[in-house]
Amino acid sequence: LLDPALLDSAQALAAAHKRVSGSGAVAEAADSGATTWLANLRSELAGKPVAALPYGDPDVAGLVHGGYPGAIARAEQQSQLVTGRTLDRQSDTRVAFPPTGLADKATLAVLRQGGTETVVLSGAEFPAIAGLNHTPTGRVGVDTASGHLEVLIADTGLADALAGDLGSPGTAVLAVQR
């Protein structure tokens, strides 16, 4: 799962570019680190499926409830253009991952209408599941006004246990115990 805005930024840095400095612009040479990073990414992803977030990873629920559901489709189109240009192939936009991990039925319906088939949501979105100390299943079917979606549920307890600096003495052992 890629952020196409990051790909765009790396591509811009990998070519000669201008950097804003004070009230002017300073010419910069291509950044060899960005060039190497992109080459390594292309090599690592060769033959593997690539899914990308909508360009700029927008707040999809905010766009839906603010009256801009079409902006999601435009962000997905831009995502496909950027991944196509940068990785020589379009990304799969059938998977959505709202930035907050939360989405209501209206947001899910707009995502489904746009071609999304699977959404990754926070376990907090499903309190009956979030209250358990284990994940009985990480998949739930949700019917929306635009059709059926598969929802993959992130285990919030597991995410919390793995958050933070696991390099400190004892923290990795504590994370495993949790």
mmCIF file of C-alpha atoms in Angstrom:
data_model
loop_
_atom_site.group_PDB
_atom_site.id
_atom_site.type_symbol
_atom_site.label_atom_id
_atom_site.label_comp_id
_atom_site.label_asym_id
_atom_site.label_seq_id
_atom_site.Cartn_x
_atom_site.Cartn_y
_atom_site.Cartn_z
ATOM 1 C CA LEU A 1 0.000 0.000 0.000
ATOM 2 C CA LEU A 2 1.679 3.167 -1.210
ATOM 3 C CA ASP A 3 1.190 6.881 -0.748
ATOM 4 C CA PRO A 4 1.369 8.266 -4.307
ATOM 5 C CA ALA A 5 2.127 11.779 -3.028
ATOM 6 C CA LEU A 6 5.351 10.360 -1.568
ATOM 7 C CA LEU A 7 6.172 8.795 -4.930
ATOM 8 C CA ASP A 8 5.544 12.152 -6.603
ATOM 9 C CA SER A 9 7.817 13.955 -4.125
ATOM 10 C CA ALA A 10 10.591 11.383 -4.539
ATOM 11 C CA GLN A 11 10.307 11.634 -8.327
ATOM 12 C CA ALA A 12 10.589 15.424 -8.119
ATOM 13 C CA LEU A 13 13.664 15.189 -5.884
ATOM 14 C CA ALA A 14 15.266 12.614 -8.185
ATOM 15 C CA ALA A 15 15.389 15.250 -10.970
ATOM 16 C CA ALA A 16 16.960 18.715 -10.980
ATOM 17 C CA HIS A 17 14.518 20.980 -9.144
ATOM 18 C CA LYS A 18 14.104 24.321 -7.396
ATOM 19 C CA ARG A 19 13.828 24.752 -3.643
ATOM 20 C CA VAL A 20 12.096 27.726 -2.059
ATOM 21 C CA SER A 21 14.509 29.733 0.049
ATOM 22 C CA GLY A 22 13.288 32.913 1.693
ATOM 23 C CA SER A 23 11.565 34.958 -0.983
ATOM 24 C CA GLY A 24 13.262 33.222 -3.911
ATOM 25 C CA ALA A 25 14.106 29.847 -5.364
ATOM 26 C CA VAL A 26 17.424 28.028 -5.363
ATOM 27 C CA ALA A 27 18.363 25.531 -8.083
ATOM 28 C CA GLU A 28 19.101 22.073 -6.699
ATOM 29 C CA ALA A 29 20.717 19.104 -8.411
ATOM 30 C CA ALA A 30 18.976 15.759 -8.556
ATOM 31 C CA ASP A 31 19.050 14.035 -5.170
ATOM 32 C CA SER A 32 20.930 10.741 -5.498
ATOM 33 C CA GLY A 33 19.241 9.401 -2.351
ATOM 34 C CA ALA A 34 15.809 9.860 -3.929
ATOM 35 C CA THR A 35 17.032 8.242 -7.139
ATOM 36 C CA THR A 36 18.389 5.247 -5.213
ATOM 37 C CA TRP A 37 15.228 4.975 -3.100
ATOM 38 C CA LEU A 38 13.015 4.923 -6.200
ATOM 39 C CA ALA A 39 15.235 2.345 -7.924
ATOM 40 C CA ASN A 40 15.164 0.121 -4.814
ATOM 41 C CA LEU A 41 11.385 0.518 -4.537
ATOM 42 C CA ARG A 42 10.861 -0.420 -8.191
ATOM 43 C CA SER A 43 13.092 -3.461 -7.742
ATOM 44 C CA GLU A 44 11.409 -4.539 -4.510
ATOM 45 C CA LEU A 45 7.909 -4.202 -5.989
ATOM 46 C CA ALA A 46 8.682 -5.979 -9.267
ATOM 47 C CA GLY A 47 6.060 -8.659 -9.785
ATOM 48 C CA LYS A 48 4.196 -7.771 -6.580
ATOM 49 C CA PRO A 49 0.720 -6.255 -6.324
ATOM 50 C CA VAL A 50 0.641 -2.515 -5.626
ATOM 51 C CA ALA A 51 -2.270 -0.699 -4.057
ATOM 52 C CA ALA A 52 -2.155 3.034 -3.490
ATOM 53 C CA LEU A 53 -4.010 5.435 -1.276
ATOM 54 C CA PRO A 54 -5.976 8.192 -2.991
ATOM 55 C CA TYR A 55 -3.519 10.978 -3.858
ATOM 56 C CA GLY A 56 -2.714 13.065 -0.784
ATOM 57 C CA ASP A 57 -4.410 10.515 1.529
ATOM 58 C CA PRO A 58 -7.491 12.748 1.952
ATOM 59 C CA ASP A 59 -9.982 12.568 4.796
ATOM 60 C CA VAL A 60 -12.591 10.623 2.824
ATOM 61 C CA ALA A 61 -15.299 11.008 5.467
ATOM 62 C CA GLY A 62 -14.681 14.768 5.545
ATOM 63 C CA LEU A 63 -14.973 14.947 1.756
ATOM 64 C CA VAL A 64 -18.205 12.918 1.752
ATOM 65 C CA HIS A 65 -19.848 14.918 4.526
ATOM 66 C CA GLY A 66 -18.500 18.224 3.210
ATOM 67 C CA GLY A 67 -20.256 17.616 -0.105
ATOM 68 C CA TYR A 68 -17.164 16.712 -2.165
ATOM 69 C CA PRO A 69 -17.468 12.968 -2.827
ATOM 70 C CA GLY A 70 -16.172 13.476 -6.391
ATOM 71 C CA ALA A 71 -12.823 14.566 -4.946
ATOM 72 C CA ILE A 72 -12.220 10.979 -3.833
ATOM 73 C CA ALA A 73 -12.552 9.680 -7.405
ATOM 74 C CA ARG A 74 -10.214 12.440 -8.652
ATOM 75 C CA ALA A 75 -7.669 11.559 -5.940
ATOM 76 C CA GLU A 76 -7.860 7.880 -6.962
ATOM 77 C CA GLN A 77 -7.373 8.791 -10.638
ATOM 78 C CA GLN A 78 -4.353 10.927 -9.715
ATOM 79 C CA SER A 79 -3.046 8.009 -7.670
ATOM 80 C CA GLN A 80 -3.209 5.711 -10.684
ATOM 81 C CA LEU A 81 -1.497 8.313 -12.892
ATOM 82 C CA VAL A 82 1.363 8.802 -10.436
ATOM 83 C CA THR A 83 1.939 5.104 -9.804
ATOM 84 C CA GLY A 84 1.717 4.477 -13.544
ATOM 85 C CA ARG A 85 4.293 7.167 -14.273
ATOM 86 C CA THR A 86 6.614 6.291 -11.383
ATOM 87 C CA LEU A 87 6.334 2.489 -11.274
ATOM 88 C CA ASP A 88 5.331 1.830 -14.906
ATOM 89 C CA ARG A 89 2.025 0.313 -13.804
ATOM 90 C CA GLN A 90 -1.229 1.497 -12.314
ATOM 91 C CA SER A 91 -2.083 0.746 -8.739
ATOM 92 C CA ASP A 92 -5.010 -1.274 -7.518
ATOM 93 C CA THR A 93 -7.593 1.120 -6.083
ATOM 94 C CA ARG A 94 -10.006 -1.594 -4.950
ATOM 95 C CA VAL A 95 -8.607 -1.295 -1.401
ATOM 96 C CA ALA A 96 -9.245 1.776 0.768
ATOM 97 C CA PHE A 97 -7.626 2.700 4.069
ATOM 98 C CA PRO A 98 -9.206 5.861 5.556
ATOM 99 C CA PRO A 99 -6.506 7.881 7.374
ATOM 100 C CA THR A 100 -8.326 7.768 10.717
ATOM 101 C CA GLY A 101 -9.340 4.121 10.314
ATOM 102 C CA LEU A 102 -12.963 5.212 10.687
ATOM 103 C CA ALA A 103 -15.770 5.483 8.134
ATOM 104 C CA ASP A 104 -19.538 5.659 8.448
ATOM 105 C CA LYS A 105 -22.050 4.022 6.093
ATOM 106 C CA ALA A 106 -22.293 7.117 3.855
ATOM 107 C CA THR A 107 -18.514 7.154 3.387
ATOM 108 C CA LEU A 108 -18.411 3.411 2.764
ATOM 109 C CA ALA A 109 -21.188 3.786 0.159
ATOM 110 C CA VAL A 110 -19.211 6.460 -1.722
ATOM 111 C CA LEU A 111 -16.060 4.325 -1.618
ATOM 112 C CA ARG A 112 -18.000 1.301 -2.922
ATOM 113 C CA GLN A 113 -19.592 3.382 -5.667
ATOM 114 C CA GLY A 114 -16.083 4.365 -6.771
ATOM 115 C CA GLY A 115 -14.997 0.738 -7.147
ATOM 116 C CA THR A 116 -13.575 -0.005 -3.702
ATOM 117 C CA GLU A 117 -14.162 -3.618 -2.732
ATOM 118 C CA THR A 118 -12.231 -3.829 0.550
ATOM 119 C CA VAL A 119 -11.755 -1.246 3.312
ATOM 120 C CA VAL A 120 -9.318 -1.445 6.213
ATOM 121 C CA LEU A 121 -10.860 0.043 9.367
ATOM 122 C CA SER A 122 -9.845 0.380 12.986
ATOM 123 C CA GLY A 123 -11.131 -2.164 15.472
ATOM 124 C CA ALA A 124 -12.534 0.848 17.341
ATOM 125 C CA GLU A 125 -15.104 1.090 14.515
ATOM 126 C CA PHE A 126 -16.541 -2.210 15.754
ATOM 127 C CA PRO A 127 -16.822 -1.866 19.559
ATOM 128 C CA ALA A 128 -18.128 -5.399 20.131
ATOM 129 C CA ILE A 129 -14.952 -6.717 18.550
ATOM 130 C CA ALA A 130 -12.672 -4.022 19.981
ATOM 131 C CA GLY A 131 -13.702 -4.999 23.524
ATOM 132 C CA LEU A 132 -12.313 -8.514 23.154
ATOM 133 C CA ASN A 133 -8.736 -9.359 24.090
ATOM 134 C CA HIS A 134 -8.317 -11.236 20.793
ATOM 135 C CA THR A 135 -9.501 -10.797 17.224
ATOM 136 C CA PRO A 136 -12.015 -13.556 16.438
ATOM 137 C CA THR A 137 -11.836 -12.661 12.763
ATOM 138 C CA GLY A 138 -10.299 -9.781 10.915
ATOM 139 C CA ARG A 139 -13.030 -9.629 8.275
ATOM 140 C CA VAL A 140 -16.604 -8.348 8.298
ATOM 141 C CA GLY A 141 -19.037 -7.890 5.421
ATOM 142 C CA VAL A 142 -20.844 -4.555 5.306
ATOM 143 C CA ASP A 143 -23.757 -3.754 3.006
ATOM 144 C CA THR A 144 -23.964 -0.154 1.817
ATOM 145 C CA ALA A 145 -26.388 1.731 -0.427
ATOM 146 C CA SER A 146 -23.888 1.138 -3.266
ATOM 147 C CA GLY A 147 -23.271 -2.555 -2.633
ATOM 148 C CA HIS A 148 -21.365 -4.980 -0.452
ATOM 149 C CA LEU A 149 -17.896 -4.231 0.960
ATOM 150 C CA GLU A 150 -15.436 -6.471 2.733
ATOM 151 C CA VAL A 151 -13.993 -4.752 5.797
ATOM 152 C CA LEU A 152 -10.649 -5.802 7.227
ATOM 153 C CA ILE A 153 -10.436 -4.874 10.885
ATOM 154 C CA ALA A 154 -7.149 -3.736 12.357
ATOM 155 C CA ASP A 155 -6.578 -5.179 15.829
ATOM 156 C CA THR A 156 -6.226 -2.047 18.000
ATOM 157 C CA GLY A 157 -4.832 -4.024 20.935
ATOM 158 C CA LEU A 158 -2.074 -5.464 18.769
ATOM 159 C CA ALA A 159 -1.363 -2.057 17.223
ATOM 160 C CA ASP A 160 -1.091 -0.491 20.701
ATOM 161 C CA ALA A 161 1.239 -3.252 21.887
ATOM 162 C CA LEU A 162 3.572 -2.657 18.932
ATOM 163 C CA ALA A 163 3.472 1.152 19.070
ATOM 164 C CA GLY A 164 6.443 3.096 20.327
ATOM 165 C CA ASP A 165 10.133 2.406 20.628
ATOM 166 C CA LEU A 166 10.648 -1.343 20.756
ATOM 167 C CA GLY A 167 14.428 -0.940 20.780
ATOM 168 C CA SER A 168 14.651 0.036 24.444
ATOM 169 C CA PRO A 169 15.645 -2.702 26.907
ATOM 170 C CA GLY A 170 12.621 -4.746 27.936
ATOM 171 C CA THR A 171 10.115 -3.051 25.636
ATOM 172 C CA ALA A 172 10.237 -5.742 22.944
ATOM 173 C CA VAL A 173 9.712 -8.465 25.578
ATOM 174 C CA LEU A 174 6.798 -6.499 27.042
ATOM 175 C CA ALA A 175 5.256 -6.114 23.567
ATOM 176 C CA VAL A 176 5.467 -9.883 22.996
ATOM 177 C CA GLN A 177 3.825 -10.528 26.376
ATOM 178 C CA ARG A 178 1.001 -8.107 25.600
#
